[in-house]
């Protein structure tokens, strides 16, 4: 049975602490198949999912469309499973829905990637249209990866090919919400494949393709001079790109976790952390801004304050130059004033040795997702503040660990499943103000119990004020998707 809570009921369900409000929800009971893919439709505020046709079916996959109140509008069969095909991606571009499928053909020993194209009303525009066919050999055995522009109207599909010492090569296919034409192209980067690592590929709102890469002078990094970063920009369909070295004014620093975003004016924002000791530690933030001509507009490094470092290190450790370990940059958020928010999480693994009932030793990997640090860098590159939201998560299963970040109004919200000491395990959030204050954690969803699982990787911010939260209610065996206004 499919239940929808909307209208007056949604208005009554105001979340504690602040003005969070559930405005729509979809509850799928134990008799209904859980979605394999979930995508939000910004044009009409609805949902698109891909799931098996029924709980008993493991062959037929359907695409399902829901309206802004999460009422089902239509369903259609999108794939019949034959053991060799799988869905790569479900995505929505404007008024268009795309489902990408990769299939292995043993007779030809090739992998073909195709897409089916629907409009929001369920009309089929293209069905299993092949865009890529590559031999199933080692140097080509790379799945398509996907990235969308910030405005969610362009999609870039790409394969980074393993060329075994030859020049780095990338194949790509560009989709546009305003056109049925698919632009394909090939990028060759003038670095050997084994000396160049692609850190990020993005497509801008205008359709330009940007590649951030890390190149190595040696096989093993020992000093900051052993590696560097480059940014390439390509016009779709043109193999000749423009490149620029990513450089900080200060030398002799290890740059770690560098990532990239492109704003609507085609400014390139690069941000990450730096260390004076190694690539495995951090002691502050670094940020670089390139203008539309790919010239450096800003370059800055900012050390964390001692007051912030005291959250993790003792005074004596700080005086000896000790730095933070196991923190990894997850996201950078562009501010309207040209500044940035950097969000990082502490992550590491441990191993637990157990003896099963037969006396066999089993080594179990435990994943740890702990504190979240947020840093604010202003438009001049100055580090305004850094602060920490405390949490401790550990499990042999990663699916319900980590967090979701949501920006609404003048606050950043960090949402996570947590079991604090002497408090119930439930879905919590911290609100981080633009002055850096972290509010005490508060309960987000009243119906989330200690047995439930939150899926942060399936959840997402869907508008300036809304997020889509996905969780599973273990006691009632209900899979839930809710739209929350922050």
XYZ file of C-alpha atoms in Angstrom:
486
model
C 0.000 0.000 0.000
C 1.280 3.414 -0.918
C 0.530 6.187 1.573
C 0.836 9.907 0.952
C 0.676 12.525 3.696
C 0.130 15.974 2.249
C -1.895 19.167 2.575
C -3.234 19.880 6.049
C -1.387 16.938 7.586
C 1.922 18.230 6.287
C 1.208 21.608 7.800
C 0.608 19.981 11.164
C 3.843 18.004 11.049
C 6.287 20.731 12.037
C 9.665 19.413 13.054
C 11.102 20.314 16.463
C 13.758 22.939 17.046
C 13.103 25.134 14.028
C 10.646 25.510 11.174
C 11.424 22.252 9.362
C 8.278 20.931 7.776
C 7.459 17.726 5.892
C 5.547 18.866 2.793
C 5.189 15.502 1.026
C 6.047 11.894 1.658
C 6.029 8.533 -0.057
C 5.823 5.399 2.124
C 6.351 2.063 0.353
C 5.158 -0.909 2.399
C 6.839 -4.301 2.656
C 4.739 -5.533 -0.304
C 6.100 -2.892 -2.645
C 9.572 -2.944 -4.258
C 12.145 -0.497 -2.947
C 13.589 2.002 -5.452
C 16.983 1.187 -6.919
C 17.328 4.773 -8.130
C 15.658 7.979 -6.913
C 15.776 11.335 -8.692
C 14.049 14.647 -8.028
C 12.365 16.573 -10.865
C 12.946 20.328 -10.339
C 10.561 21.336 -13.123
C 7.408 20.007 -11.445
C 8.656 19.147 -7.930
C 7.994 15.439 -8.429
C 9.985 12.223 -8.129
C 11.304 9.692 -10.614
C 12.347 6.233 -9.437
C 13.506 2.955 -10.925
C 12.475 -0.243 -9.142
C 11.632 -3.863 -9.824
C 8.096 -4.388 -11.100
C 7.222 -6.243 -7.883
C 8.823 -7.740 -4.779
C 8.813 -11.135 -6.503
C 10.384 -9.878 -9.718
C 14.138 -9.763 -10.203
C 14.049 -9.349 -13.979
C 11.717 -6.509 -14.922
C 12.666 -2.969 -13.921
C 10.137 -0.157 -14.131
C 10.504 3.587 -14.243
C 7.963 5.399 -12.040
C 6.942 9.072 -12.041
C 5.356 10.869 -9.049
C 3.906 14.379 -8.840
C 4.908 17.108 -6.368
C 2.794 15.459 -3.645
C 4.462 12.108 -4.428
C 1.313 10.590 -5.943
C 2.187 8.115 -8.686
C 1.444 9.435 -12.193
C 2.724 6.702 -14.482
C 5.018 3.650 -14.762
C 6.734 1.993 -17.702
C 9.020 -0.983 -18.185
C 12.571 0.236 -18.719
C 14.686 -2.941 -18.637
C 14.298 -6.704 -18.688
C 17.277 -8.152 -16.858
C 19.264 -10.837 -18.700
C 22.215 -11.102 -16.325
C 24.455 -8.953 -18.535
C 22.754 -5.543 -18.329
C 22.598 -3.094 -15.465
C 21.427 0.488 -14.971
C 24.208 3.049 -14.739
C 22.188 6.151 -14.000
C 18.750 7.700 -13.719
C 18.741 11.459 -14.190
C 16.371 14.350 -14.915
C 17.412 17.259 -17.129
C 14.717 19.929 -17.291
C 11.666 18.210 -18.826
C 13.659 15.114 -19.788
C 14.226 11.803 -18.025
C 17.184 9.619 -19.022
C 17.974 6.048 -17.993
C 21.439 4.774 -18.945
C 22.085 1.036 -19.312
C 25.363 -0.826 -19.862
C 25.240 -4.347 -21.326
C 27.944 -6.912 -22.012
C 27.710 -8.855 -25.294
C 29.829 -12.051 -24.935
C 29.785 -12.949 -28.639
C 31.304 -9.598 -29.644
C 33.135 -9.160 -26.318
C 31.944 -5.591 -26.161
C 30.152 -3.396 -23.653
C 27.436 -1.163 -25.049
C 26.033 1.793 -23.168
C 22.615 3.013 -24.249
C 19.955 5.373 -22.949
C 16.176 5.602 -22.913
C 14.680 9.076 -23.031
C 11.242 10.063 -21.646
C 9.444 13.323 -21.138
C 7.789 14.054 -17.785
C 4.440 12.784 -19.094
C 5.876 9.343 -19.839
C 6.174 9.661 -23.610
C 9.111 7.691 -25.012
C 11.430 9.909 -27.064
C 14.255 7.371 -27.504
C 14.570 3.734 -26.433
C 17.919 1.992 -25.842
C 19.802 4.440 -28.054
C 23.465 3.314 -28.117
C 26.050 6.012 -27.386
C 29.097 3.901 -26.603
C 30.473 0.521 -27.710
C 33.894 -0.514 -26.460
C 35.747 -3.833 -26.348
C 35.636 -5.574 -22.993
C 39.390 -5.575 -22.536
C 41.438 -4.259 -19.642
C 42.300 -0.827 -21.026
C 38.642 -0.069 -21.819
C 36.935 -1.764 -18.875
C 35.814 1.479 -17.258
C 32.192 2.282 -16.518
C 30.704 5.547 -17.661
C 30.763 8.247 -15.004
C 28.275 11.081 -14.875
C 28.220 14.690 -13.749
C 25.607 17.438 -14.118
C 25.931 21.198 -14.320
C 24.908 23.304 -11.331
C 21.594 24.246 -12.979
C 20.883 20.524 -13.666
C 20.306 21.185 -17.388
C 23.432 19.552 -18.825
C 24.803 16.061 -18.285
C 28.311 14.918 -19.086
C 28.966 11.175 -19.440
C 32.632 10.228 -19.657
C 35.075 7.340 -19.630
C 38.627 7.793 -18.410
C 40.510 5.151 -20.391
C 43.497 3.262 -19.015
C 46.179 3.681 -21.677
C 49.046 1.909 -19.874
C 51.721 4.600 -20.073
C 50.325 6.398 -23.090
C 48.696 9.830 -22.889
C 45.662 10.222 -20.634
C 42.498 9.904 -22.727
C 38.857 10.694 -21.916
C 35.811 9.918 -24.040
C 32.678 11.961 -23.346
C 29.047 12.450 -24.343
C 27.228 15.686 -23.545
C 23.435 15.916 -23.116
C 21.493 19.190 -23.091
C 17.988 19.719 -21.650
C 17.181 22.058 -24.555
C 18.262 19.690 -27.337
C 17.910 16.042 -28.366
C 21.385 16.129 -29.927
C 24.182 14.314 -28.113
C 27.654 15.816 -28.550
C 30.455 13.283 -28.371
C 34.156 13.968 -28.186
C 37.552 12.813 -27.049
C 40.069 14.566 -24.824
C 43.761 13.714 -24.873
C 45.760 15.176 -21.992
C 49.521 15.545 -22.620
C 50.579 13.474 -19.629
C 51.304 9.747 -19.426
C 48.408 7.808 -17.955
C 50.539 6.532 -15.055
C 51.722 10.064 -14.152
C 48.350 11.823 -14.223
C 45.260 11.332 -12.072
C 41.962 12.983 -12.914
C 40.634 14.543 -9.711
C 37.394 15.927 -11.085
C 35.528 16.534 -14.344
C 32.653 19.019 -14.405
C 30.418 20.639 -16.990
C 29.379 24.268 -16.580
C 25.929 25.751 -17.157
C 27.110 26.925 -20.585
C 28.326 23.443 -21.526
C 32.097 23.974 -21.175
C 34.024 20.931 -19.925
C 36.616 21.336 -17.151
C 39.157 18.770 -15.993
C 41.130 19.047 -12.747
C 44.090 16.718 -12.666
C 47.049 15.872 -10.468
C 50.363 15.084 -12.155
C 53.421 13.397 -10.686
C 57.109 13.953 -11.377
C 58.061 10.798 -9.463
C 56.378 7.536 -8.522
C 56.362 8.237 -4.794
C 55.545 11.643 -3.326
C 58.024 12.782 -0.671
C 58.105 16.570 -1.127
C 55.605 19.197 -2.378
C 57.691 19.541 -5.554
C 56.993 15.914 -6.511
C 53.504 16.700 -7.835
C 51.245 19.500 -9.035
C 47.768 20.292 -10.354
C 46.402 21.453 -13.698
C 43.002 22.647 -14.918
C 41.927 22.070 -18.526
C 38.946 23.659 -20.288
C 37.362 22.292 -23.452
C 34.680 23.540 -25.807
C 32.329 20.608 -26.542
C 33.385 18.837 -29.724
C 36.826 20.526 -29.789
C 39.730 18.267 -28.729
C 42.043 21.248 -28.182
C 41.735 22.624 -24.679
C 43.146 25.510 -22.687
C 45.182 24.589 -19.627
C 46.602 26.380 -16.621
C 48.811 25.323 -13.725
C 47.213 25.511 -10.294
C 49.736 27.281 -8.116
C 49.796 28.847 -4.674
C 51.973 31.856 -3.970
C 53.431 30.077 -0.953
C 55.723 27.184 -1.781
C 56.824 24.037 0.061
C 53.261 23.035 1.014
C 51.453 19.751 0.485
C 48.047 20.401 -1.130
C 45.438 17.736 -0.321
C 41.841 17.049 -1.311
C 41.759 19.790 -3.952
C 38.395 19.946 -5.713
C 36.682 22.243 -8.212
C 33.380 24.003 -8.909
C 32.327 26.360 -11.718
C 29.946 29.246 -11.059
C 27.426 30.627 -13.624
C 29.924 33.317 -14.708
C 32.489 30.586 -15.581
C 34.730 31.442 -12.648
C 36.672 28.394 -11.487
C 36.798 27.785 -7.735
C 39.430 25.391 -6.403
C 39.574 24.579 -2.725
C 41.062 22.031 -0.404
C 43.447 21.718 2.511
C 47.176 22.041 2.940
C 49.839 20.553 5.177
C 53.429 21.381 5.992
C 54.174 17.732 6.753
C 52.563 15.273 4.304
C 49.634 14.561 1.994
C 47.891 12.646 4.821
C 47.486 15.586 7.225
C 45.900 19.054 7.175
C 46.612 22.285 9.031
C 44.518 24.816 7.089
C 42.544 25.680 3.967
C 43.689 26.665 0.506
C 41.589 28.382 -2.139
C 42.223 29.522 -5.698
C 39.876 31.387 -8.007
C 40.371 31.615 -11.766
C 38.397 34.104 -13.867
C 36.666 33.386 -17.181
C 40.002 33.836 -18.975
C 41.506 31.169 -16.661
C 43.811 33.695 -15.042
C 44.392 33.579 -11.289
C 42.034 35.993 -9.573
C 42.750 34.818 -6.029
C 45.217 32.519 -4.279
C 45.172 31.996 -0.546
C 46.245 29.647 2.226
C 44.852 30.072 5.720
C 46.015 28.176 8.793
C 43.408 26.908 11.235
C 43.339 28.937 14.440
C 44.799 27.431 17.602
C 41.348 27.764 19.188
C 39.891 25.506 16.486
C 42.809 23.049 16.620
C 42.199 22.746 20.375
C 39.068 20.764 19.490
C 41.379 17.898 18.507
C 44.898 18.659 19.720
C 46.490 19.656 23.005
C 48.487 22.858 23.335
C 51.744 20.927 23.484
C 50.881 19.052 20.291
C 50.059 22.307 18.502
C 53.351 23.846 19.631
C 55.215 20.817 18.224
C 53.501 21.318 14.844
C 51.174 18.316 14.976
C 48.385 18.432 12.368
C 44.946 16.861 11.873
C 44.606 13.394 10.356
C 41.833 11.417 8.638
C 39.767 14.455 7.579
C 38.560 14.402 3.963
C 36.888 17.197 2.018
C 33.367 16.238 0.937
C 31.961 19.428 -0.549
C 32.588 23.086 -1.242
C 29.617 25.430 -1.351
C 29.855 28.647 -3.360
C 28.792 31.770 -1.488
C 27.061 34.698 -3.151
C 29.933 37.044 -2.150
C 32.574 34.945 -3.913
C 33.500 33.045 -0.773
C 33.325 29.348 0.033
C 32.169 26.894 2.666
C 34.374 23.803 2.962
C 32.829 20.728 4.596
C 34.986 17.786 5.635
C 34.411 14.624 7.665
C 36.710 12.414 9.684
C 36.853 8.940 8.150
C 38.959 5.866 8.915
C 38.644 2.093 9.145
C 39.526 -0.429 11.833
C 39.364 -4.218 11.929
C 37.601 -6.439 14.402
C 38.667 -10.076 14.764
C 35.854 -12.493 15.649
C 35.454 -16.241 15.988
C 32.361 -17.752 14.371
C 30.413 -20.728 15.734
C 32.701 -23.112 13.835
C 35.849 -21.678 15.420
C 36.951 -19.861 12.250
C 38.611 -16.468 12.690
C 36.850 -13.713 10.755
C 38.327 -10.270 10.188
C 35.585 -7.662 9.948
C 36.185 -4.161 8.593
C 34.562 -1.368 10.613
C 33.919 1.996 8.951
C 34.148 5.112 11.117
C 32.510 8.410 10.144
C 33.104 10.933 12.894
C 33.266 14.711 13.388
C 32.330 17.171 10.636
C 34.366 20.355 10.266
C 33.036 23.423 8.446
C 35.257 26.313 7.350
C 34.153 29.640 5.880
C 36.449 31.502 3.471
C 35.357 34.982 2.372
C 35.616 36.506 -1.105
C 39.133 37.774 -0.363
C 40.374 34.320 0.562
C 40.487 34.988 4.307
C 39.479 32.161 6.653
C 36.651 33.697 8.696
C 36.052 30.729 10.981
C 36.183 26.969 11.383
C 33.999 24.913 13.678
C 33.077 21.308 14.380
C 29.842 19.312 14.652
C 30.489 16.327 16.899
C 29.350 12.819 16.035
C 30.624 9.241 16.168
C 29.405 6.607 13.722
C 30.800 3.100 13.296
C 29.449 0.068 11.454
C 30.550 -2.745 9.114
C 27.902 -1.386 6.701
C 28.458 2.047 5.138
C 25.017 2.740 3.664
C 23.562 4.561 6.697
C 26.752 6.317 7.794
C 27.959 9.880 7.076
C 25.665 12.909 6.661
C 23.710 15.188 4.331
C 24.457 18.910 4.065
C 21.632 21.347 3.272
C 21.975 25.116 2.804
C 18.831 27.142 3.468
C 18.599 30.860 4.165
C 21.521 31.919 6.344
C 22.208 28.447 7.780
C 23.915 25.202 6.911
C 22.147 22.078 8.189
C 24.043 18.825 8.815
C 21.714 15.803 8.962
C 22.857 12.408 10.254
C 21.754 9.213 12.000
C 23.363 9.088 15.447
C 23.254 7.455 18.857
C 24.554 10.011 21.402
C 25.532 8.897 24.867
C 22.486 8.624 27.156
C 20.211 9.794 24.325
C 18.094 7.826 21.846
C 19.425 6.880 18.445
C 17.486 8.862 15.839
C 17.890 11.325 12.965
C 19.543 14.522 14.193
C 20.690 17.786 12.676
C 23.029 20.611 13.599
C 22.419 24.125 12.351
C 25.565 26.110 11.503
C 25.066 29.874 11.259
C 26.972 32.135 8.912
C 28.912 33.429 11.924
C 30.219 29.911 12.564
C 28.083 29.062 15.585
C 27.078 25.393 15.695
C 23.734 24.926 17.421
C 23.234 21.852 19.649
C 21.941 18.840 17.754
C 18.174 18.441 17.566
C 15.785 15.698 16.425
C 14.699 16.068 12.808
C 12.051 13.411 12.071
C 9.683 12.441 14.897
C 8.808 9.071 13.306
C 12.455 7.992 12.947
C 13.148 5.302 15.570
C 16.328 3.698 16.837
C 15.892 0.731 14.504
C 15.588 2.815 11.337
C 18.273 3.487 8.726
C 18.942 6.855 7.139
C 20.433 6.813 3.621
C 22.456 10.041 3.219
C 23.829 9.064 -0.205
C 20.317 8.632 -1.615
C 19.140 11.871 0.009
C 19.792 15.294 -1.533
C 19.090 18.990 -1.373
C 16.494 19.615 -4.071
C 15.893 23.377 -3.944
C 17.020 26.489 -2.087
C 14.856 25.533 0.881
C 14.064 21.820 0.523
C 15.752 18.455 0.910
C 14.688 14.931 -0.009
C 15.376 12.512 2.859
C 15.383 8.748 2.338
C 15.158 6.234 5.184
C 13.935 2.743 6.018
C 11.625 1.999 8.952
C 12.719 -1.432 10.170
C 9.837 -2.201 12.504
C 7.097 -1.570 9.960
C 9.268 -2.553 6.951
C 8.431 0.734 5.217
C 10.737 2.546 2.789
C 10.148 6.294 3.106
C 10.992 9.337 0.998
C 10.040 12.703 2.469
C 10.326 16.259 1.191
C 11.398 18.579 4.006
C 11.346 22.376 3.922
C 14.119 23.955 6.023
